[in-house]
Amino acid sequence: MAGIYIHIPFCKQACHYCDFHFSTSLKKKEEMLAGLKHEMALRQTELDGEIIETIYFGGGTPSILEVDEINDLIQTVYNLFEVNENPEITLEANPDDLDKATLYKLAESRVNRLSIGIQSFYEDDLKMMNRAHNSTEAIECLEIATSLFHNISIDLIYGIPNMSNERWLSNVQRILDLGIPHISCYALTVEERTALNKLIKKGVIPSPEEEVAHQHFMLLIETLKANGYIHYELSNFAKPGYYSKNNSAYWLGKKYLGIGPSAHSFDGVHRSWNIANNSLYIKDISEDKLPREIEELNLTDRYNEYIMTGLRTIWGVDLTRVEREFGKTYHDYLVKLSTPFLEEELMHKEGDILTITNKGKFLSDGIASDLFYLDLK
């Protein structure tokens, strides 16, 4: 089984914290859509005939497209690849795009999962982040969406400057009240090439505080666990049966094809990524060229990736698999370096499975990097 990710590189406006690849101009939309379909055709054989179980529209803001345009891209996947009988087809969307008519039309399409970027239900938070929607639009779209789709994921951001614990918990409670089965939560991070970074340097916005983010994260874990959610990946929580199949495939090392500018792909041995430039992408694709770079992962690269992704999930890192796939040297190295984390109760070992404890989750990426194998040759 494999997945297809389709990057839609357009947004209405730039959120202050975002450093993803997108354009706020739709002038080249038609050329881009043609390019996406043509890239799929050019890369039809790359997955070696594996069945497609997930189709994921990311961005950018995929919901900026017309539903007919989304349907056309989905049909292209069906025309070129063998698709599972019941694939998970996810559309990332913003509330301001999801009016009643659009939601009803989406409900009639093959899209069966919505990932909606709410971020916060508070107006001043949304303005600070320069989101295109307001709180009223967020609530109204969710009331309609939950009546039409049973599989919905909501994005929330914690650690926002001046966000109290009470305000953070009220954001979470709104999601619980709506019965949303999947929640993705991320700490507000300051990327170098963003408006947020510039505004913080100018003193317009205070810098996020790590301790506040840590408090919000621990409150989140406690609250969602009490309400029946499973913390199956560092940033993701779901009711049983509602794990994201698309994201789980990334963490479990399955193959996926990334279509569109800046999209990444993985075939089990190689990683590749497309150029992050709309005009150059369109030009190269129109000339039957694939505008990408390819990296072949060596044994150490694959081991380090397994450590990073595995420790983010409830499935953890399997010591037996490490020895089988990477060899005894890597196995013994991991056992040795993980011992201090086990003693500090930042990690837990059950049988041959290493996982991060609740105490260690906020430090998860740092712990993983400390367990990387350093190939000094």
Short mmCIF file of C-alpha atoms in Angstrom, two decimals:
data_model
loop_
_atom_site.label_atom_id
_atom_site.label_comp_id
_atom_site.label_asym_id
_atom_site.label_seq_id
_atom_site.Cartn_x
_atom_site.Cartn_y
_atom_site.Cartn_z
CA MET A 1 0.00 0.00 0.00
CA ALA A 2 1.19 3.52 -0.78
CA GLY A 3 -0.02 7.10 -0.72
CA ILE A 4 -0.19 10.13 -2.96
CA TYR A 5 0.31 13.64 -1.62
CA ILE A 6 -0.77 16.57 -3.84
CA HIS A 7 0.60 19.99 -2.93
CA ILE A 8 -1.67 22.92 -3.82
CA PRO A 9 0.70 25.94 -3.66
CA PHE A 10 -1.85 28.74 -3.28
CA CYS A 11 -3.21 30.73 -0.32
CA LYS A 12 -5.46 33.77 0.04
CA GLN A 13 -2.91 35.39 2.34
CA ALA A 14 0.23 34.52 4.24
CA CYS A 15 -0.15 33.47 7.88
CA HIS A 16 2.53 35.17 9.95
CA TYR A 17 4.00 31.89 11.24
CA CYS A 18 4.01 29.91 7.97
CA ASP A 19 7.15 29.00 6.00
CA PHE A 20 5.55 26.44 3.66
CA HIS A 21 5.73 26.97 -0.09
CA PHE A 22 2.76 28.87 -1.55
CA SER A 23 1.76 31.87 -3.67
CA THR A 24 -1.02 34.36 -2.97
CA SER A 25 -1.51 34.86 -6.72
CA LEU A 26 -3.87 32.53 -8.59
CA LYS A 27 -2.78 33.74 -12.02
CA LYS A 28 -1.11 30.43 -12.86
CA LYS A 29 -3.74 28.18 -11.30
CA GLU A 30 -4.87 26.56 -14.56
CA GLU A 31 -1.28 25.88 -15.62
CA MET A 32 -0.52 24.48 -12.18
CA LEU A 33 -3.47 22.10 -12.23
CA ALA A 34 -2.42 20.87 -15.67
CA GLY A 35 1.12 20.44 -14.33
CA LEU A 36 -0.03 18.39 -11.35
CA LYS A 37 -1.91 15.99 -13.61
CA HIS A 38 1.01 15.77 -16.02
CA GLU A 39 3.48 15.04 -13.22
CA MET A 40 1.27 12.17 -12.06
CA ALA A 41 1.37 10.76 -15.60
CA LEU A 42 5.16 11.13 -15.81
CA ARG A 43 5.60 9.30 -12.50
CA GLN A 44 2.93 6.65 -12.97
CA THR A 45 5.35 3.72 -12.64
CA GLU A 46 7.39 4.92 -9.65
CA LEU A 47 5.34 3.08 -7.04
CA ASP A 48 5.83 -0.27 -8.82
CA GLY A 49 2.11 -0.92 -9.07
CA GLU A 50 1.44 -0.61 -5.34
CA ILE A 51 -2.19 0.04 -4.44
CA ILE A 52 -2.99 3.60 -3.37
CA GLU A 53 -4.68 3.70 0.03
CA THR A 54 -4.47 7.43 0.74
CA ILE A 55 -4.79 10.62 -1.31
CA TYR A 56 -3.93 13.78 0.59
CA PHE A 57 -4.38 17.37 -0.57
CA GLY A 58 -1.99 19.65 1.34
CA GLY A 59 -0.60 23.10 0.82
CA GLY A 60 -0.87 25.95 0.74
CA THR A 61 -4.64 25.89 1.01
CA PRO A 62 -6.23 23.13 -1.11
CA SER A 63 -9.73 24.37 -0.27
CA ILE A 64 -8.97 27.46 -2.36
CA LEU A 65 -9.73 25.25 -5.38
CA GLU A 66 -13.20 24.69 -6.79
CA VAL A 67 -14.69 21.31 -5.85
CA ASP A 68 -14.78 20.37 -9.55
CA GLU A 69 -11.02 21.00 -9.75
CA ILE A 70 -10.43 18.77 -6.72
CA ASN A 71 -12.61 16.07 -8.27
CA ASP A 72 -10.62 16.30 -11.52
CA LEU A 73 -7.33 15.72 -9.68
CA ILE A 74 -8.80 12.76 -7.79
CA GLN A 75 -10.08 11.26 -11.04
CA THR A 76 -6.59 11.60 -12.50
CA VAL A 77 -5.24 9.48 -9.63
CA TYR A 78 -7.90 6.85 -10.34
CA ASN A 79 -7.08 6.91 -14.06
CA LEU A 80 -3.34 6.42 -13.55
CA PHE A 81 -3.03 4.26 -10.44
CA GLU A 82 -4.74 1.30 -8.82
CA VAL A 83 -6.68 2.73 -5.89
CA ASN A 84 -7.90 0.83 -2.85
CA GLU A 85 -11.64 0.18 -2.67
CA ASN A 86 -12.04 2.52 0.31
CA PRO A 87 -9.15 5.00 0.23
CA GLU A 88 -8.75 7.79 2.76
CA ILE A 89 -9.01 11.02 0.75
CA THR A 90 -8.16 14.08 2.85
CA LEU A 91 -8.59 17.73 1.97
CA GLU A 92 -6.84 20.37 4.06
CA ALA A 93 -9.19 23.33 4.32
CA ASN A 94 -9.65 26.73 5.91
CA PRO A 95 -12.98 27.74 7.46
CA ASP A 96 -13.43 30.78 5.19
CA ASP A 97 -13.52 28.44 2.16
CA LEU A 98 -16.06 26.05 3.67
CA ASP A 99 -19.39 27.75 3.19
CA LYS A 100 -22.59 25.68 3.17
CA ALA A 101 -22.71 25.18 -0.60
CA THR A 102 -19.06 24.09 -0.78
CA LEU A 103 -19.42 21.64 2.09
CA TYR A 104 -22.46 20.02 0.53
CA LYS A 105 -20.64 19.69 -2.78
CA LEU A 106 -17.58 18.20 -1.05
CA ALA A 107 -19.83 15.71 0.74
CA GLU A 108 -20.98 14.47 -2.67
CA SER A 109 -17.37 14.07 -3.89
CA ARG A 110 -14.85 11.30 -3.18
CA VAL A 111 -13.31 13.43 -0.40
CA ASN A 112 -14.11 11.59 2.84
CA ARG A 113 -11.90 13.36 5.36
CA LEU A 114 -11.47 17.06 6.14
CA SER A 115 -8.47 18.56 7.94
CA ILE A 116 -9.60 22.02 8.99
CA GLY A 117 -7.12 24.70 10.11
CA ILE A 118 -8.91 26.39 12.99
CA GLN A 119 -5.78 27.24 15.07
CA SER A 120 -7.80 29.20 17.67
CA PHE A 121 -11.40 30.25 18.31
CA TYR A 122 -10.28 33.64 19.66
CA GLU A 123 -10.38 36.66 17.39
CA ASP A 124 -7.22 38.33 18.68
CA ASP A 125 -5.23 35.09 18.23
CA LEU A 126 -6.43 34.79 14.64
CA LYS A 127 -5.56 38.41 13.89
CA MET A 128 -2.11 38.04 15.44
CA MET A 129 -1.46 35.00 13.21
CA ASN A 130 -2.98 36.78 10.17
CA ARG A 131 -5.45 33.99 9.52
CA ALA A 132 -7.93 34.54 6.68
CA HIS A 133 -10.95 33.44 8.74
CA ASN A 134 -12.60 34.73 11.88
CA SER A 135 -14.05 32.94 14.90
CA THR A 136 -17.63 33.06 13.61
CA GLU A 137 -16.62 31.42 10.33
CA ALA A 138 -14.77 28.71 12.25
CA ILE A 139 -17.79 27.80 14.37
CA GLU A 140 -20.29 27.97 11.49
CA CYS A 141 -18.23 25.79 9.16
CA LEU A 142 -17.72 23.16 11.87
CA GLU A 143 -21.41 22.99 12.69
CA ILE A 144 -22.19 22.17 9.04
CA ALA A 145 -19.11 20.00 8.42
CA THR A 146 -19.85 17.72 11.39
CA SER A 147 -23.33 17.05 10.01
CA LEU A 148 -21.90 15.92 6.65
CA PHE A 149 -18.53 14.28 7.46
CA HIS A 150 -17.81 11.81 10.25
CA ASN A 151 -14.04 11.89 9.69
CA ILE A 152 -12.77 15.37 10.53
CA SER A 153 -9.44 16.57 11.92
CA ILE A 154 -8.91 19.98 13.49
CA ASP A 155 -5.61 21.88 13.78
CA LEU A 156 -5.00 23.96 16.91
CA ILE A 157 -1.93 25.97 17.92
CA TYR A 158 -0.75 26.26 21.51
CA GLY A 159 1.93 28.38 23.13
CA ILE A 160 0.54 31.54 21.52
CA PRO A 161 1.81 34.71 23.29
CA ASN A 162 -0.59 35.86 26.02
CA MET A 163 -2.65 32.66 25.78
CA SER A 164 -3.57 31.56 29.31
CA ASN A 165 -4.07 27.93 30.30
CA GLU A 166 -7.79 28.67 30.62
CA ARG A 167 -8.03 30.03 27.08
CA TRP A 168 -6.11 27.08 25.70
CA LEU A 169 -8.39 24.61 27.45
CA SER A 170 -11.48 26.44 26.19
CA ASN A 171 -10.19 25.99 22.62
CA VAL A 172 -9.80 22.27 23.27
CA GLN A 173 -13.22 22.05 24.92
CA ARG A 174 -14.93 23.53 21.85
CA ILE A 175 -13.51 20.67 19.79
CA LEU A 176 -14.66 18.13 22.36
CA ASP A 177 -18.16 19.64 22.42
CA LEU A 178 -18.37 19.22 18.64
CA GLY A 179 -17.33 15.57 18.83
CA ILE A 180 -14.39 15.98 16.44
CA PRO A 181 -12.62 12.58 16.29
CA HIS A 182 -9.09 13.75 15.38
CA ILE A 183 -7.06 16.67 16.70
CA SER A 184 -3.63 17.86 15.56
CA CYS A 185 -1.94 20.35 17.88
CA TYR A 186 1.31 22.22 17.32
CA ALA A 187 3.35 24.65 19.37
CA LEU A 188 3.70 28.07 17.79
CA THR A 189 7.22 28.09 16.41
CA VAL A 190 9.16 31.04 15.04
CA GLU A 191 10.71 30.20 11.68
CA GLU A 192 13.44 32.50 10.42
CA ARG A 193 11.89 33.60 7.12
CA THR A 194 8.44 34.50 8.43
CA ALA A 195 6.54 37.66 9.25
CA LEU A 196 6.20 36.41 12.82
CA ASN A 197 9.97 36.43 13.27
CA LYS A 198 10.17 40.01 11.99
CA LEU A 199 7.30 41.18 14.21
CA ILE A 200 8.92 39.63 17.28
CA LYS A 201 12.28 41.26 16.49
CA LYS A 202 10.50 44.63 16.17
CA GLY A 203 8.77 44.08 19.52
CA VAL A 204 5.28 44.12 17.99
CA ILE A 205 4.54 40.59 19.21
CA PRO A 206 6.09 38.98 22.30
CA SER A 207 8.16 35.87 21.76
CA PRO A 208 6.48 32.51 22.57
CA GLU A 209 7.61 31.06 25.89
CA GLU A 210 8.69 27.43 25.99
CA GLU A 211 7.38 26.94 29.52
CA VAL A 212 3.91 28.14 28.50
CA ALA A 213 3.93 25.78 25.50
CA HIS A 214 4.99 22.93 27.79
CA GLN A 215 2.11 23.65 30.20
CA HIS A 216 -0.38 23.74 27.31
CA PHE A 217 1.00 20.47 25.92
CA MET A 218 0.68 18.62 29.22
CA LEU A 219 -2.84 19.98 29.77
CA LEU A 220 -3.71 18.82 26.27
CA ILE A 221 -2.47 15.28 26.89
CA GLU A 222 -4.35 15.05 30.19
CA THR A 223 -7.61 16.47 28.84
CA LEU A 224 -7.76 14.42 25.66
CA LYS A 225 -6.82 11.19 27.43
CA ALA A 226 -9.68 11.77 29.88
CA ASN A 227 -12.03 12.13 26.91
CA GLY A 228 -11.06 8.89 25.18
CA TYR A 229 -8.48 10.14 22.68
CA ILE A 230 -5.33 8.15 21.93
CA HIS A 231 -2.09 10.12 21.70
CA TYR A 232 -0.82 8.07 18.78
CA GLU A 233 1.80 10.55 17.51
CA LEU A 234 3.52 13.47 19.17
CA SER A 235 1.21 16.11 17.67
CA ASN A 236 -1.83 13.92 16.91
CA PHE A 237 -4.72 12.60 18.98
CA ALA A 238 -7.61 10.46 17.76
CA LYS A 239 -10.60 8.46 18.87
CA PRO A 240 -10.19 4.73 18.14
CA GLY A 241 -10.52 4.08 14.42
CA TYR A 242 -9.71 7.65 13.40
CA TYR A 243 -5.93 7.67 13.09
CA SER A 244 -4.80 9.52 9.96
CA LYS A 245 -3.85 6.75 7.52
CA ASN A 246 -1.88 9.25 5.45
CA ASN A 247 0.27 10.54 8.30
CA SER A 248 0.64 7.10 9.87
CA ALA A 249 2.10 5.88 6.58
CA TYR A 250 4.84 8.53 6.81
CA TRP A 251 5.73 7.54 10.35
CA LEU A 252 5.68 3.82 9.53
CA GLY A 253 7.99 4.23 6.54
CA LYS A 254 5.53 3.41 3.74
CA LYS A 255 6.05 4.65 0.17
CA TYR A 256 4.42 7.84 -1.02
CA LEU A 257 4.49 10.00 -4.11
CA GLY A 258 4.62 13.78 -3.63
CA ILE A 259 3.07 15.73 -6.51
CA GLY A 260 3.50 19.50 -7.00
CA PRO A 261 6.09 22.17 -6.20
CA SER A 262 8.04 21.50 -2.96
CA ALA A 263 6.38 18.08 -2.50
CA HIS A 264 8.51 15.25 -1.09
CA SER A 265 8.45 11.56 -2.08
CA PHE A 266 9.83 8.34 -0.57
CA ASP A 267 10.23 4.92 -2.21
CA GLY A 268 11.80 3.06 0.72
CA VAL A 269 15.39 3.83 -0.30
CA HIS A 270 15.32 7.26 -1.95
CA ARG A 271 13.89 10.60 -0.91
CA SER A 272 13.16 13.22 -3.52
CA TRP A 273 11.74 16.72 -3.43
CA ASN A 274 10.38 18.98 -6.13
CA ILE A 275 11.56 22.52 -6.75
CA ALA A 276 9.79 25.10 -4.57
CA ASN A 277 9.06 27.52 -7.39
CA ASN A 278 5.71 27.56 -9.19
CA SER A 279 6.90 29.03 -12.48
CA LEU A 280 9.92 26.73 -12.82
CA TYR A 281 7.83 23.73 -11.81
CA ILE A 282 5.23 24.49 -14.50
CA LYS A 283 7.93 25.08 -17.14
CA ASP A 284 9.83 21.86 -16.44
CA ILE A 285 6.74 19.67 -16.22
CA SER A 286 5.44 21.08 -19.52
CA GLU A 287 8.73 19.95 -21.09
CA ASP A 288 8.38 16.43 -19.59
CA LYS A 289 11.14 17.13 -17.06
CA LEU A 290 10.86 16.26 -13.38
CA PRO A 291 12.10 19.31 -11.41
CA ARG A 292 13.42 17.46 -8.41
CA GLU A 293 16.44 16.39 -6.43
CA ILE A 294 16.96 12.81 -5.30
CA GLU A 295 18.87 11.54 -2.27
CA GLU A 296 19.73 7.89 -1.72
CA LEU A 297 19.52 7.03 1.97
CA ASN A 298 22.37 4.95 3.34
CA LEU A 299 22.02 2.54 6.25
CA THR A 300 22.71 5.22 8.87
CA ASP A 301 20.22 7.63 7.28
CA ARG A 302 17.50 4.97 7.37
CA TYR A 303 18.31 4.05 10.97
CA ASN A 304 18.19 7.69 12.10
CA GLU A 305 14.89 8.26 10.29
CA TYR A 306 13.41 5.18 11.95
CA ILE A 307 14.49 6.47 15.37
CA MET A 308 13.04 9.94 14.72
CA THR A 309 9.69 8.76 13.36
CA GLY A 310 9.30 5.75 15.63
CA LEU A 311 9.80 7.63 18.88
CA ARG A 312 7.11 10.14 17.87
CA THR A 313 4.48 7.38 17.84
CA ILE A 314 2.77 4.90 20.13
CA TRP A 315 4.39 2.12 18.06
CA GLY A 316 7.84 3.18 19.24
CA VAL A 317 11.13 1.68 18.09
CA ASP A 318 11.48 -2.11 17.89
CA LEU A 319 14.92 -3.29 18.97
CA THR A 320 14.40 -6.59 17.14
CA ARG A 321 13.69 -4.70 13.92
CA VAL A 322 16.77 -2.53 14.46
CA GLU A 323 18.99 -5.59 14.70
CA ARG A 324 17.28 -7.31 11.75
CA GLU A 325 17.35 -4.33 9.38
CA PHE A 326 20.43 -2.41 10.50
CA GLY A 327 22.64 -4.92 12.29
CA LYS A 328 24.00 -5.66 15.76
CA THR A 329 26.23 -2.58 15.85
CA TYR A 330 23.22 -0.27 15.59
CA HIS A 331 21.21 -2.41 18.03
CA ASP A 332 23.91 -2.33 20.72
CA TYR A 333 24.49 1.40 20.13
CA LEU A 334 20.78 2.12 20.68
CA VAL A 335 20.59 -0.05 23.81
CA LYS A 336 23.58 1.76 25.30
CA LEU A 337 22.43 5.30 24.51
CA SER A 338 18.82 4.73 25.55
CA THR A 339 19.76 3.48 29.04
CA PRO A 340 20.08 6.95 30.68
CA PHE A 341 16.69 8.00 29.26
CA LEU A 342 15.11 4.82 30.64
CA GLU A 343 16.65 5.51 34.06
CA GLU A 344 15.29 9.08 34.00
CA GLU A 345 11.84 7.72 33.01
CA LEU A 346 11.87 9.78 29.82
CA MET A 347 11.62 6.51 27.89
CA HIS A 348 9.92 3.19 28.57
CA LYS A 349 10.85 -0.32 27.42
CA GLU A 350 8.28 -3.09 27.14
CA GLY A 351 9.67 -6.25 25.66
CA ASP A 352 11.78 -5.03 22.75
CA ILE A 353 9.77 -1.85 22.16
CA LEU A 354 11.15 1.55 23.17
CA THR A 355 8.69 4.41 23.56
CA ILE A 356 8.72 7.93 24.98
CA THR A 357 6.90 8.46 28.29
CA ASN A 358 4.51 11.35 28.94
CA LYS A 359 7.31 12.94 30.96
CA GLY A 360 9.59 12.81 27.91
CA LYS A 361 7.13 13.67 25.12
CA PHE A 362 7.81 17.41 25.08
CA LEU A 363 11.52 16.52 24.67
CA SER A 364 10.86 13.81 22.09
CA ASP A 365 12.77 15.27 19.13
CA GLY A 366 15.78 16.06 21.29
CA ILE A 367 15.83 12.55 22.74
CA ALA A 368 15.63 11.06 19.24
CA SER A 369 18.52 13.18 17.99
CA ASP A 370 20.63 12.04 20.97
CA LEU A 371 20.03 8.45 19.83
CA PHE A 372 21.10 9.06 16.23
CA TYR A 373 23.99 7.01 14.97
CA LEU A 374 26.86 9.32 14.05
CA ASP A 375 28.65 7.87 11.05
CA LEU A 376 32.02 9.59 11.26
CA LYS A 377 33.55 7.90 8.19
#
